[in-house]
C-alpha positions as MATLAB code, in Angstrom:
seq = 'MSQPSASPSSKRLIGLLGPAFIAAIAYVDPGNVAANISSGATYGYLLVWVLATANLMAMIIQYQAAKLGIVTGKSLPQLLGQRLSRPWRIAYWLQAEIVAAATDLAEIIGGAVALHLLFGVSPLTGGIIVGAVSMALLLTQGTAQKVFERLIIVMLVIITFGFLAGLFLAPPNLRGIAGGLVPRFEGSNSVILAASMLGATVMPHVIYLHSSLVIHRHGAGHEDPHVIRRLLKATRIDIIIALGIAGLVNIGLLLLAASALSGRHGTDTIEGAHAALSSALGPVIGVIFAIGLLFSGLASTSVGAYAGSEVMKGMLHFQVKLWIRRAITLIPALLIIGLSIDATYALVISQVVLSFGIPFALIPLQMVTGGKVMGQYRDKALKWIGVIISALIIGLNIVLIVMTLRGQA';
ca = [
      -9.814   18.853   -4.806;
     -13.427   17.822   -4.272;
     -15.935   20.168   -2.688;
     -18.977   19.231   -0.643;
     -22.155   18.880   -2.718;
     -24.331   20.507   -0.071;
     -23.828   22.751    2.898;
     -22.744   20.945    6.091;
     -25.811   22.204    7.943;
     -28.158   20.522    5.446;
     -26.577   17.066    5.714;
     -27.331   14.299    8.137;
     -24.597   13.901   10.712;
     -23.608   10.494    9.336;
     -23.010   12.082    5.943;
     -20.287   14.257    7.465;
     -18.226   11.300    8.663;
     -15.216   10.047    6.732;
     -12.004   12.100    7.116;
     -11.006   10.372   10.361;
     -11.156    6.981    8.639;
      -8.443    8.114    6.228;
      -6.376    9.235    9.214;
      -7.129    5.985   11.068;
      -5.747    3.794    8.300;
      -2.293    5.177    9.056;
      -2.657    3.903   12.624;
      -2.919    0.290   11.434;
      -0.019    0.220    8.982;
       2.588   -2.593    8.762;
       4.781   -0.701   11.225;
       2.087   -1.279   13.828;
       2.028   -4.963   12.961;
       5.790   -5.314   13.450;
       5.922   -3.270   16.651;
       2.852   -4.829   18.277;
       3.668   -8.408   17.354;
       7.272   -7.961   18.516;
       5.978   -6.583   21.804;
       3.403   -9.310   22.405;
       5.661  -12.170   21.372;
       8.618  -10.943   23.433;
       7.001   -9.377   26.503;
       3.494  -10.801   26.540;
       0.975   -8.313   27.931;
       3.625   -5.985   29.431;
       3.071   -3.040   27.042;
      -0.713   -3.081   26.670;
      -0.711    0.195   28.624;
       1.401    1.867   25.941;
      -1.166    1.164   23.223;
      -4.156    2.083   25.401;
      -2.558    5.394   26.396;
      -1.295    6.168   22.899;
      -4.729    5.578   21.374;
      -6.364    8.042   23.770;
      -3.609   10.530   22.962;
      -4.219   10.009   19.248;
      -7.941   10.772   19.579;
      -7.242   14.074   21.331;
      -4.506   15.089   18.909;
      -6.446   14.224   15.766;
      -9.446   16.147   17.054;
      -7.255   19.206   17.589;
      -5.858   18.901   14.067;
      -9.295   18.491   12.498;
     -10.717   21.331   14.587;
      -7.936   23.595   13.332;
      -8.907   22.947    9.715;
     -12.632   23.416   10.337;
     -12.291   26.697   12.264;
      -9.514   28.393   10.275;
     -10.064   26.868    6.852;
      -6.294   26.248    6.696;
      -4.141   23.218    7.363;
      -1.375   23.096    9.949;
       1.340   23.074    7.232;
      -0.286   26.116    5.609;
      -0.302   28.077    8.874;
       3.295   27.129    9.608;
       4.283   28.042    6.056;
       2.800   31.501    6.560;
       4.568   32.094    9.877;
       8.063   30.716    9.274;
      10.829   32.411    7.306;
      12.079   30.616    4.190;
      15.113   28.845    5.795;
      13.005   27.591    8.700;
      10.219   26.499    6.350;
      12.670   24.433    4.314;
      14.221   22.889    7.438;
      10.804   22.082    8.861;
       9.672   20.588    5.579;
      12.800   18.396    5.452;
      12.152   16.848    8.866;
       8.534   16.248    7.905;
       9.693   14.548    4.702;
      12.038   12.287    6.700;
       9.072   11.266    8.856;
       6.972   10.642    5.728;
       9.812    8.566    4.232;
       9.980    6.456    7.397;
       6.237    5.906    7.117;
       6.489    4.926    3.480;
       9.308    2.513    4.247;
       7.153    0.616    6.726;
       4.153    0.460    4.440;
       5.876   -0.635    1.242;
       7.948   -3.276    3.043;
       4.873   -4.579    4.877;
       2.896   -4.896    1.651;
       5.823   -6.616   -0.070;
       6.142   -9.107    2.804;
       2.403   -9.836    2.557;
       2.619  -10.549   -1.197;
       5.565  -12.863   -0.547;
       3.614  -14.731    2.132;
       0.516  -15.048   -0.036;
       1.953  -15.709   -3.494;
       5.688  -16.230   -3.106;
       6.410  -12.988   -4.955;
       9.965  -11.701   -4.489;
      10.179   -8.779   -2.018;
      11.412   -6.336   -4.683;
       8.634   -7.255   -7.115;
       6.131   -7.054   -4.258;
       7.321   -3.550   -3.363;
       6.834   -2.411   -6.959;
       3.324   -3.913   -7.050;
       2.342   -2.220   -3.769;
       3.641    1.102   -5.096;
       1.702    0.739   -8.344;
      -1.578   -0.163   -6.616;
      -1.203    2.687   -4.131;
      -0.648    5.027   -7.070;
      -3.968    3.899   -8.542;
      -5.673    4.532   -5.189;
      -4.233    8.039   -5.063;
      -5.730    8.807   -8.475;
      -9.209    8.266   -6.965;
      -8.375   10.830   -4.274;
      -7.508   13.353   -6.953;
     -10.924   12.986   -8.597;
     -13.338   12.315   -5.735;
     -12.648   12.558   -2.026;
     -15.706   10.465   -1.106;
     -14.672    7.610   -3.403;
     -11.233    7.583   -1.798;
     -12.817    7.582    1.669;
     -15.074    4.656    0.820;
     -12.224    2.592   -0.586;
     -10.210    3.268    2.552;
     -13.139    2.295    4.817;
     -13.556   -1.015    2.944;
      -9.844   -1.666    3.390;
     -10.083   -0.847    7.103;
     -12.824   -3.471    7.487;
     -10.647   -6.074    5.741;
      -7.626   -5.120    7.867;
      -9.643   -5.390   11.080;
     -10.948   -8.851   10.225;
      -7.559  -10.014    8.966;
      -5.708   -9.054   12.125;
      -8.318   -9.972   14.728;
      -9.664  -13.268   13.358;
      -7.035  -15.261   15.239;
      -8.281  -13.973   18.602;
     -11.377  -16.168   18.286;
      -9.155  -19.250   18.300;
      -6.580  -17.939   20.789;
      -8.452  -15.691   23.254;
      -6.200  -13.585   25.502;
      -5.823  -13.983   29.249;
      -7.955  -11.379   31.060;
      -5.631  -11.295   34.082;
      -2.682  -10.736   31.742;
      -4.491   -7.827   30.071;
      -5.245   -6.232   33.443;
      -1.590   -6.572   34.454;
      -0.513   -5.045   31.150;
      -2.430   -1.869   31.933;
       0.048   -1.061   34.746;
       2.819    1.195   33.315;
       6.271   -0.414   33.520;
       9.245   -1.555   31.424;
      11.632   -4.505   31.444;
      14.995   -3.363   30.094;
      16.089   -1.050   27.297;
      14.617   -3.160   24.495;
      11.132   -2.805   25.951;
      11.622    0.994   25.906;
      12.648    0.862   22.244;
       9.562   -1.198   21.458;
       7.380    1.206   23.443;
       8.742    4.165   21.471;
       8.178    2.205   18.270;
       4.588    1.468   19.265;
       4.047    5.106   20.182;
       5.474    6.263   16.863;
       3.153    3.833   15.103;
       0.105    5.020   17.052;
       0.544    8.811   17.262;
       1.480    9.493   13.645;
       3.196   12.833   12.845;
       2.255   12.889    9.167;
      -1.417   12.309    9.974;
      -1.355   15.219   12.438;
      -0.364   17.384    9.467;
      -2.891   15.702    7.181;
      -6.104   15.709    9.218;
      -6.536   19.477    9.067;
      -6.389   19.198    5.253;
      -8.786   16.252    5.114;
     -11.652   18.146    6.761;
     -11.128   21.112    4.411;
     -11.202   18.870    1.346;
     -14.318   17.134    2.657;
     -16.334   20.014    4.133;
     -14.918   23.081    2.375;
     -13.297   26.149    3.924;
     -14.392   29.557    5.149;
     -17.317   28.568    7.388;
     -18.467   31.537    9.470;
     -21.847   30.379   10.751;
     -21.315   29.212   14.379;
     -24.081   26.629   13.952;
     -22.301   25.049   10.978;
     -18.953   25.026   12.787;
     -20.432   23.431   15.899;
     -22.158   20.799   13.767;
     -18.927   19.982   11.953;
     -17.021   19.761   15.243;
     -19.657   17.394   16.640;
     -19.454   15.215   13.532;
     -15.663   15.258   13.780;
     -15.717   14.019   17.380;
     -17.980   11.120   16.399;
     -15.860   10.427   13.321;
     -12.663   10.249   15.384;
     -14.128    8.140   18.192;
     -15.410    5.519   15.735;
     -12.440    5.458   13.340;
      -9.638    5.638   15.890;
     -11.580    3.356   18.213;
     -11.430    0.693   15.497;
      -7.727    1.403   14.895;
      -7.008    1.115   18.622;
      -8.911   -2.165   18.795;
      -6.811   -3.542   15.942;
      -3.524   -2.425   17.529;
      -4.308   -3.856   20.947;
      -5.733   -6.978   19.312;
      -2.460   -7.579   17.469;
      -0.498   -7.401   20.711;
      -2.982   -9.670   22.493;
      -2.883  -12.191   19.652;
       0.914  -12.309   19.801;
       0.854  -12.599   23.606;
      -1.704  -15.412   23.618;
      -0.609  -17.420   20.559;
       3.036  -16.550   19.901;
       4.642  -16.004   23.313;
       7.670  -18.250   23.785;
       7.729  -19.420   20.160;
      11.053  -19.059   18.371;
      11.274  -16.445   15.589;
       7.951  -14.756   16.303;
       9.576  -11.337   16.626;
       9.433  -11.051   12.809;
       6.344  -10.761   10.621;
       7.309  -13.832    8.614;
       7.942  -15.801   11.804;
       4.671  -14.603   13.314;
       2.812  -15.660   10.180;
       4.427  -19.105   10.262;
       3.684  -19.499   13.970;
       0.053  -18.385   13.540;
      -0.395  -20.836   10.664;
       1.121  -23.617   12.770;
      -0.778  -22.822   15.970;
      -4.150  -21.739   14.591;
      -4.231  -23.251   11.113;
      -3.292  -22.135    7.584;
      -6.586  -20.308    7.065;
      -5.766  -17.887    9.900;
      -2.309  -17.439    8.385;
      -3.804  -16.499    5.020;
      -6.345  -14.116    6.599;
      -3.532  -12.446    8.560;
      -1.457  -12.002    5.390;
      -4.447  -10.486    3.557;
      -4.903   -8.000    6.401;
      -1.208   -7.124    6.178;
      -1.449   -6.612    2.402;
      -4.401   -4.240    2.623;
      -2.709   -2.476    5.519;
       0.299   -1.723    3.323;
      -1.748   -0.717    0.283;
      -4.056    1.666    2.133;
      -1.558    3.238    4.508;
       1.066    3.945    1.866;
      -1.579    5.823   -0.145;
      -2.418    7.927    2.912;
       1.292    8.519    3.591;
       1.897    9.853    0.080;
      -1.213   12.033    0.387;
       0.077   13.475    3.675;
       3.501   14.220    2.221;
       1.895   16.063   -0.664;
      -0.155   18.245    1.687;
       2.912   19.063    3.802;
       4.877   20.109    0.726;
       2.022   22.248   -0.567;
       1.564   24.009    2.764;
       5.216   24.528    3.665;
       6.830   25.198    0.271;
       3.788   26.662   -1.517;
       3.936   24.288   -4.462;
       2.690   20.805   -5.157;
       4.011   17.819   -7.068;
       1.435   15.568   -8.700;
       0.584   12.667   -6.428;
       1.606    9.968   -8.898;
       5.017   11.606   -9.415;
       5.521   11.900   -5.681;
       4.464    8.267   -5.267;
       7.101    7.191   -7.785;
       9.860    9.204   -6.081;
       9.068    8.070   -2.531;
       9.135    4.434   -3.628;
      12.892    4.600   -4.184;
      14.146    4.449   -0.537;
      11.826    1.564    0.315;
      12.837   -0.405   -2.781;
      16.515    0.182   -1.958;
      16.021   -1.242    1.545;
      14.255   -4.263    0.078;
      16.942   -4.689   -2.595;
      19.691   -4.655    0.052;
      17.937   -7.555    1.838;
      17.806   -5.737    5.192;
      15.652   -7.591    7.754;
      12.109   -6.381    7.088;
      10.780   -6.460   10.643;
      13.859   -4.664   12.034;
      13.480   -1.964    9.370;
       9.784   -1.606   10.266;
      10.459   -1.211   13.994;
      13.245    1.340   13.441;
      11.009    3.298   11.065;
       8.463    3.608   13.864;
      11.145    4.925   16.229;
      11.918    7.613   13.618;
       8.223    8.488   13.610;
       8.297    8.821   17.380;
      11.071   11.416   17.162;
       9.027   13.374   14.624;
       5.991   13.662   16.888;
       7.097   16.763   18.881;
       7.703   18.714   15.659;
       4.052   18.237   14.769;
       2.579   18.346   18.275;
       4.172   21.509   19.669;
       3.095   23.789   16.780;
      -0.370   22.199   16.889;
      -0.737   23.112   20.569;
       0.513   26.646   19.945;
      -1.879   27.256   17.052;
      -5.009   25.613   18.474;
      -4.522   27.523   21.728;
      -3.806   30.805   19.961;
      -5.705   33.789   18.601;
      -6.112   32.317   15.135;
      -8.821   30.024   16.554;
     -10.865   32.926   17.933;
     -13.666   31.824   20.257;
     -12.876   28.165   19.440;
      -9.326   28.171   20.750;
      -8.436   25.352   23.117;
      -8.311   26.054   26.833;
      -8.314   22.958   29.051;
      -7.623   20.834   25.974;
      -4.504   22.883   25.315;
      -2.974   21.839   28.636;
      -3.911   18.219   28.020;
      -2.070   18.524   24.713;
       0.949   20.026   26.462;
       1.021   17.098   28.920;
       0.787   14.607   26.044;
       3.657   16.338   24.237;
       5.793   16.306   27.396;
       5.161   12.582   27.933;
       6.125   11.725   24.377;
       9.259   13.893   24.420;
      10.219   12.409   27.786;
       9.916    8.860   26.417;
      12.157    9.799   23.501;
      14.806   11.152   25.879;
      14.692    7.912   27.866;
      14.997    6.009   24.588;
      18.140    7.930   23.581;
      19.802    7.468   26.969;
      19.031    3.739   27.204;
      20.079    3.114   23.597;
      23.425    4.891   24.126;
      24.041    2.934   27.340;
      23.262   -0.290   25.533;
      25.838    0.520   22.857;
      28.534    1.608   25.339;
];
């Protein structure tokens, strides 16, 4: 674990930025690509409001998680691990691991699809390559947090350009965007997509991770109120910039699909979307899109493995080396690829799984950040905003269950 080279109070504010960019990369993973493109291609601008709302929710939630780490010097998994009895800790860890596995599934499959689009590599070989490269990225995290952050930021820039370049050739309809900001659905499938988009935007594993990221970056045990306030200010700026970029990418993906892919056959899959983009906007745009997808998979799967490691360390009080964990968590994704299950369908379902995992991260976060452990920094008005966000997300999941069961009846 790297430690800060100077005290936070002696650094320029810009030098304190970085942790939120690692968190933000998880918000632009291949699961987002599948969910947002499926939404835009199928329903046009209908679900723009879901992404806009979810991104604002994500900013609030990630700030709460980061604030927890700065004030207490402990991560959310650590605090839960201290408070829960052994059986409950194991059960809680298991659900968090399922969420992390769903995340990893989306990221490995997305990277494998990108390699196939770019080089014709078989999906299984592509999955192995993505896993190996992500393992190399994780080794930089183990030696230097700042190096890892900088690599992730470079990847975020590439992802942003790769996914938004097409908008210059197929600009969205402003009236359609305005209409998409009005909350509404059109049938059960639009609810499933909305839940998928929400699961891809408010990420449970990154809620667990962000409190660890700020500790690794800024150190723990700060008692000087001036230092804490400075770190909290830097964190707010960090989150607004990083998640603002992630939100722009997510909404841009939906707008690109709505403007360039709506009504085209087969555009509800990543491969179909790539083919349609290449046909409508030219092969160069298709290649740029595939490069963005590749870097999305590489970066986000590294962050996912990092998050899973922090959850295990906090909840079970032991840690597996990151490269070993990376190797183990590759297995489910490679099995899915080997069984030739439709990649885009697997990505969308993985995001629905993430959506169901959100309350298990959100509710404890609200309880802890609004509790005595935060001292004078405990949330007050922000706590109730967090409660409302949690209720909205849980409510959407209930609607999803009911509508899915009715559709199968």
